[in-house]
PDB file of C-alpha atoms in Angstrom:
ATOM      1  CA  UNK A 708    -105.473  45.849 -24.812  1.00 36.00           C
ATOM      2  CA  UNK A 709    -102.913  43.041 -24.492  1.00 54.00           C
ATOM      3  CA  UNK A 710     -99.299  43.588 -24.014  1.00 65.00           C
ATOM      4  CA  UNK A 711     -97.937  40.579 -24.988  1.00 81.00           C
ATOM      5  CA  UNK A 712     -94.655  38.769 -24.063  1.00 90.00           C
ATOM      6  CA  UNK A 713     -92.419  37.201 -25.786  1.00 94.00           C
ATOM      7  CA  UNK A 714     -88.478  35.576 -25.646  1.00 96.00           C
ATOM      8  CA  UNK A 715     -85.891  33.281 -27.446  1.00 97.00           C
ATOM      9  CA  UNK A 716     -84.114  30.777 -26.557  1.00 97.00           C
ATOM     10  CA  UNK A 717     -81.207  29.053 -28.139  1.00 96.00           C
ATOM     11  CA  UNK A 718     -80.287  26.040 -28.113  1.00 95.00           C
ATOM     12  CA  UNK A 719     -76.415  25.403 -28.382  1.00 93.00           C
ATOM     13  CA  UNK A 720     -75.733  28.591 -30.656  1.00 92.00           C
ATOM     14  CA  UNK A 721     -72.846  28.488 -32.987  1.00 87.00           C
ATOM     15  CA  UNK A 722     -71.273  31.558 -34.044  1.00 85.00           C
ATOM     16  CA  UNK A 723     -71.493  35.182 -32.643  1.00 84.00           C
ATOM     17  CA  UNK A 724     -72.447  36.660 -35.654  1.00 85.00           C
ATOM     18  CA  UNK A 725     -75.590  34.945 -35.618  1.00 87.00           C
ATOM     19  CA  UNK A 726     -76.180  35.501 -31.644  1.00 88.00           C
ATOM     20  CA  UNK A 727     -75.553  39.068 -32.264  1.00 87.00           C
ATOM     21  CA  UNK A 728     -78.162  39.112 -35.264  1.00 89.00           C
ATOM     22  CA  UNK A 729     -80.584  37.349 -32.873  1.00 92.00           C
ATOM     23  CA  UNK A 730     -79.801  40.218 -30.355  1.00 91.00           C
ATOM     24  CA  UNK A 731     -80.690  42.765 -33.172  1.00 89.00           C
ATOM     25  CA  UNK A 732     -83.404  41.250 -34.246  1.00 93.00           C
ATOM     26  CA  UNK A 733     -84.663  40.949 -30.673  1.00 93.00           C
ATOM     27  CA  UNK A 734     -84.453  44.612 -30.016  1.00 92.00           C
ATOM     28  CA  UNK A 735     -86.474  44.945 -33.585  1.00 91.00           C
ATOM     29  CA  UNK A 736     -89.600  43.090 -32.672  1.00 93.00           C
ATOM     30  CA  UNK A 737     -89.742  44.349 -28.384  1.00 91.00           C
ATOM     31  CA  UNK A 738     -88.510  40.485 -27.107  1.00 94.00           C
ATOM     32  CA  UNK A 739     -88.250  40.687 -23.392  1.00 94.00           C
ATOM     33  CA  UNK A 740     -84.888  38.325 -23.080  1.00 94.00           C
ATOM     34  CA  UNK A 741     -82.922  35.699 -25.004  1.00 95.00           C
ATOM     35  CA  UNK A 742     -81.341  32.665 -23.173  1.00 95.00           C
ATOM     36  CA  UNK A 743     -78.838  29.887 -24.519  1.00 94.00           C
ATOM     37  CA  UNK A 744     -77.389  27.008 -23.861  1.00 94.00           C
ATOM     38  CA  UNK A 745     -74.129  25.512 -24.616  1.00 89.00           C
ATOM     39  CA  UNK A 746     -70.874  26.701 -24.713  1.00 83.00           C
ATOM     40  CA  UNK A 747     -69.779  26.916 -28.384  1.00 81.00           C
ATOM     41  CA  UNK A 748     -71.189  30.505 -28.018  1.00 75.00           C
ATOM     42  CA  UNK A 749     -68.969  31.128 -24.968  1.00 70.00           C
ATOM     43  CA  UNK A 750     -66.035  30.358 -26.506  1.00 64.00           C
ATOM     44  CA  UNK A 751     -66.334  33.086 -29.706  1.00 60.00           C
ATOM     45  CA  UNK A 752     -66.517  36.738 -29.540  1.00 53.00           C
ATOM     46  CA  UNK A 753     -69.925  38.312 -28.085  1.00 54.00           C
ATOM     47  CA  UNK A 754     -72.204  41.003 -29.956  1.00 56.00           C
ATOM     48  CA  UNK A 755     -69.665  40.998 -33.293  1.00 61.00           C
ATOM     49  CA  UNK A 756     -73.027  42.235 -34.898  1.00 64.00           C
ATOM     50  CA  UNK A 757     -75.166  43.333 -32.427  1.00 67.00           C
ATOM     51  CA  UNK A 758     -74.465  46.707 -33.963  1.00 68.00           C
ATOM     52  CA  UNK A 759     -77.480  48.544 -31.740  1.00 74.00           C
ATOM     53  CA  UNK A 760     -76.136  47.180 -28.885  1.00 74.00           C
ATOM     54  CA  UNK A 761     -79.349  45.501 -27.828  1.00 79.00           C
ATOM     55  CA  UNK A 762     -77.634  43.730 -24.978  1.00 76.00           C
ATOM     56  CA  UNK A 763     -77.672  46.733 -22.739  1.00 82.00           C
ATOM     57  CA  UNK A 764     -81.311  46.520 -22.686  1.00 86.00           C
ATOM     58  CA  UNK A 765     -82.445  42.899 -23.418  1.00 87.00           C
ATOM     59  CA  UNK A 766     -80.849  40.208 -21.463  1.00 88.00           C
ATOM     60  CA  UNK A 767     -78.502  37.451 -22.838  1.00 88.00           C
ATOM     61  CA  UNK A 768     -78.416  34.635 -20.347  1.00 89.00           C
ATOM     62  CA  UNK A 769     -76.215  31.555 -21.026  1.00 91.00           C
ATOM     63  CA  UNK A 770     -78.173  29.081 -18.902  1.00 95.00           C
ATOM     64  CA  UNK A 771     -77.882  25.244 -18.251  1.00 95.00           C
ATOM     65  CA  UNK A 772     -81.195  24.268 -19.131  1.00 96.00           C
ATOM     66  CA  UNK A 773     -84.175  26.348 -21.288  1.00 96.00           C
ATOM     67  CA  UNK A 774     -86.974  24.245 -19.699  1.00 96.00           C
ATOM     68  CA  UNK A 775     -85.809  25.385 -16.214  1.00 96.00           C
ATOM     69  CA  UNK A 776     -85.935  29.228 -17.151  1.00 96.00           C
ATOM     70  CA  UNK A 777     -89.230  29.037 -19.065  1.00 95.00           C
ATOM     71  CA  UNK A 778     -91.337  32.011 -18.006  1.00 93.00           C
ATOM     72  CA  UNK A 779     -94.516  31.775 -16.262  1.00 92.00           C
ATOM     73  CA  UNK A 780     -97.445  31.597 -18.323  1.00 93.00           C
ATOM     74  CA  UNK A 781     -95.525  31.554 -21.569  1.00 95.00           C
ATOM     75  CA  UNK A 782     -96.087  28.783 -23.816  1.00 97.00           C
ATOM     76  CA  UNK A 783     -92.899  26.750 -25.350  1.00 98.00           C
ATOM     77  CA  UNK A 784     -92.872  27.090 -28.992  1.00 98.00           C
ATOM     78  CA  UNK A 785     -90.196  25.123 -30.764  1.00 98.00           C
ATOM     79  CA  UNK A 786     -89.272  26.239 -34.264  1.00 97.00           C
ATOM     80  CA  UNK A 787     -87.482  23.279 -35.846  1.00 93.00           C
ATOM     81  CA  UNK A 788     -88.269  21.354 -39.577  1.00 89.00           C
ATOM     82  CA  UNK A 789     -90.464  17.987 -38.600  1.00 87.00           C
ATOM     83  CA  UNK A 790     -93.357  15.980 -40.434  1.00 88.00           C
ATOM     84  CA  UNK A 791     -95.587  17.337 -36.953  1.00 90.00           C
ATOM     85  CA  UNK A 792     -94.779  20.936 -37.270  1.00 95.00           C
ATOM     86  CA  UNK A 793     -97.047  23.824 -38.249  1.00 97.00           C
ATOM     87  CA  UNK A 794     -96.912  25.718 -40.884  1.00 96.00           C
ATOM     88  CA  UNK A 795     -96.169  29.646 -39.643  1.00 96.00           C
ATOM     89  CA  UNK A 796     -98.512  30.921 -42.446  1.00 95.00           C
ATOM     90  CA  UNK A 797    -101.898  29.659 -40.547  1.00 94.00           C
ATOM     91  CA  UNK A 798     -99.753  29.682 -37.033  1.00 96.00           C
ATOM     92  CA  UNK A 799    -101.569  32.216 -34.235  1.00 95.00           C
ATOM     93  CA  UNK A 800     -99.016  32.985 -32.004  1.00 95.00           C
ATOM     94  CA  UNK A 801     -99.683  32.857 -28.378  1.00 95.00           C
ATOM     95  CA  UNK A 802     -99.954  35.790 -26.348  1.00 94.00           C
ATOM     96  CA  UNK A 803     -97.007  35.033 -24.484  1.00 95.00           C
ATOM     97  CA  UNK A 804     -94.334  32.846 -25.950  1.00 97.00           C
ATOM     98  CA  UNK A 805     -91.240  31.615 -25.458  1.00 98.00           C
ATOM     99  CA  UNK A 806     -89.383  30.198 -29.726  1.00 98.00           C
ATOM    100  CA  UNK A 807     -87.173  28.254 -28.950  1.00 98.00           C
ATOM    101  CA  UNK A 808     -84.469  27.768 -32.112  1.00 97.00           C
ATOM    102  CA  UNK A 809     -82.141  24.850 -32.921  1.00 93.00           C
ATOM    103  CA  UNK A 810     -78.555  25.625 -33.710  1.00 90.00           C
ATOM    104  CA  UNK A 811     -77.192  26.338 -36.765  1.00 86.00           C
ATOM    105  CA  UNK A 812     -75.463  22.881 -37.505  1.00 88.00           C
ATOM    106  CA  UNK A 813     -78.626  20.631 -36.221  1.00 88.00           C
ATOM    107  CA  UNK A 814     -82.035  20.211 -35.020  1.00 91.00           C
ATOM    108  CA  UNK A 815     -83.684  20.396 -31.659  1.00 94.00           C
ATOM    109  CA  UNK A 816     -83.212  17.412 -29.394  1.00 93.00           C
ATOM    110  CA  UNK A 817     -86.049  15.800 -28.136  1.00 93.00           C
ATOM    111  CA  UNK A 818     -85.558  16.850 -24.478  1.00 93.00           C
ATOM    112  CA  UNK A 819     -86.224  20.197 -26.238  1.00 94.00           C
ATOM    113  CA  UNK A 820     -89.103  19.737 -28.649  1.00 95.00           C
ATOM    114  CA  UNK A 821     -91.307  17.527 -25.740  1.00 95.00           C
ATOM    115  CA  UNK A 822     -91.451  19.796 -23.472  1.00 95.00           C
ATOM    116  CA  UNK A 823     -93.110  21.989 -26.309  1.00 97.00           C
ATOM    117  CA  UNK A 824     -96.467  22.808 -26.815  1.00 96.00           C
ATOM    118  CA  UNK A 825     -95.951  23.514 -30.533  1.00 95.00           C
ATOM    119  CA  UNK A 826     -93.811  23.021 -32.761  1.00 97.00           C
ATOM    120  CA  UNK A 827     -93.736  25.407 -35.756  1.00 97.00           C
ATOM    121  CA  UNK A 828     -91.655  25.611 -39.267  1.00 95.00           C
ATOM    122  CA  UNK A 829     -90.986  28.607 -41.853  1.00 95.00           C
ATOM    123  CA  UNK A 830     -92.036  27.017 -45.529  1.00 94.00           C
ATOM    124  CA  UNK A 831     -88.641  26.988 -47.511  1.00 90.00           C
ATOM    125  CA  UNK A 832     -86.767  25.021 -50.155  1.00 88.00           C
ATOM    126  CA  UNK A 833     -84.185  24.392 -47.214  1.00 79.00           C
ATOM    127  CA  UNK A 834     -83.478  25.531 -43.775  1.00 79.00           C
ATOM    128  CA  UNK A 835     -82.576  29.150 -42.519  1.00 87.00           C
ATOM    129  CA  UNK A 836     -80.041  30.597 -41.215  1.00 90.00           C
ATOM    130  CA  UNK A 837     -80.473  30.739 -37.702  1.00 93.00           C
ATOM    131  CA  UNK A 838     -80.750  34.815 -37.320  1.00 92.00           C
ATOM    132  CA  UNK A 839     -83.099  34.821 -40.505  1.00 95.00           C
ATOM    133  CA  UNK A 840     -85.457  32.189 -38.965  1.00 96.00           C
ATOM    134  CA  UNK A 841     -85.590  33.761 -35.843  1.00 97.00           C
ATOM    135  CA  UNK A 842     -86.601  37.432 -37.808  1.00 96.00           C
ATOM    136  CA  UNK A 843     -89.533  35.463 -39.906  1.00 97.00           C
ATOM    137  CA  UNK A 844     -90.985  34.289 -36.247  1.00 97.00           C
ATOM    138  CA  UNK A 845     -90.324  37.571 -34.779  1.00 96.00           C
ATOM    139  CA  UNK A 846     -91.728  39.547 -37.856  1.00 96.00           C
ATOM    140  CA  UNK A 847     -94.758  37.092 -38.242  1.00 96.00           C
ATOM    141  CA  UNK A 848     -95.817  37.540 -34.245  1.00 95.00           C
ATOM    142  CA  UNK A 849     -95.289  41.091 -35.230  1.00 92.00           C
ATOM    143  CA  UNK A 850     -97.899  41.141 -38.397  1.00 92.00           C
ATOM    144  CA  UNK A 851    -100.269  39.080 -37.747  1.00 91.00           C
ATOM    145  CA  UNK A 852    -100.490  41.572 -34.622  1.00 78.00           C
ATOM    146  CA  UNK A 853    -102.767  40.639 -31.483  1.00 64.00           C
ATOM    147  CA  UNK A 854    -101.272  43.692 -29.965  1.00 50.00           C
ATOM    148  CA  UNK A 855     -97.916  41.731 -29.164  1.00 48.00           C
ATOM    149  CA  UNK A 856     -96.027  44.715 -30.839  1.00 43.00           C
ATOM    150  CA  UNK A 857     -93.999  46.832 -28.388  1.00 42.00           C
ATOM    151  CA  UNK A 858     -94.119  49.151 -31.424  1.00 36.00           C
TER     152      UNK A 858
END
């Protein structure tokens, strides 16, 4: 039986409320850690709706670089809207993964999305919010099971 691993990464986060949502979500669906980059994130106030306080047990690192803190063995998944992106209906997750989410106001740069193995999209009339998208991946991974579930 496989335990699975996964974590998000951000990429230049906006707003706290949406960091703290990720955080929530994140203690929802067993993620190991989150990391971001940026600073816009720095600047606002931290956890305004991480109402479980999911910090104390998952990490939140603000790091320089999320190629440099990729975890071993776990592929890069980038979750952005592109003609080359999968559809997360007929996605199978990998066993350990590592979503990495554009922010709020933009897409993934390309420094980001090469370094990807796969690049994956939620089917919608527009985008998501970024705390919404980051619950379909995390609920997906969570349903289509593989014994990834912490649960």
């Amino acid at each position: 039986m496989s335990k699975g691993y996964s974590c998000v990464g951000l990429f230049n986060p906006k707003t706290p409320e949406n960091v703290g949502s990720v955080m929530r979500a994140a203690g929802c669906y067993g993620v190991n850690s989150v990391f971001y980059t940026g600073t816009r994130y720095d600047l606002a106030k931290q956890f305004c709706t991480d109402t479980k306080n999911v910090h104390r047990d998952i990490p939140l690192i603000g790091v320089e670089d999320l190629k440099a803190v990729l975890p071993l063995g776990c592929v890069p998944v980038a979750v952005e809207l592109s003609d080359d992106a999968k559809p997360l209906p007929s996605y199978k997750h990998p066993e350990r993964a590592f979503y990495i989410f554009g922010p709020e106001d933009g897409s993934l740069k390309k420094e980001i999305t090469s370094f990807c193995r796969e690049t994956i999209y939620v089917p919608t009339k527009g985008c998501m919010n970024l705390a919404a998208a980051v619950n379909v991946i995390l609920y997906d991974r969570l349903a289509k099971g593989d014994n990834f579930s912490h649960h």
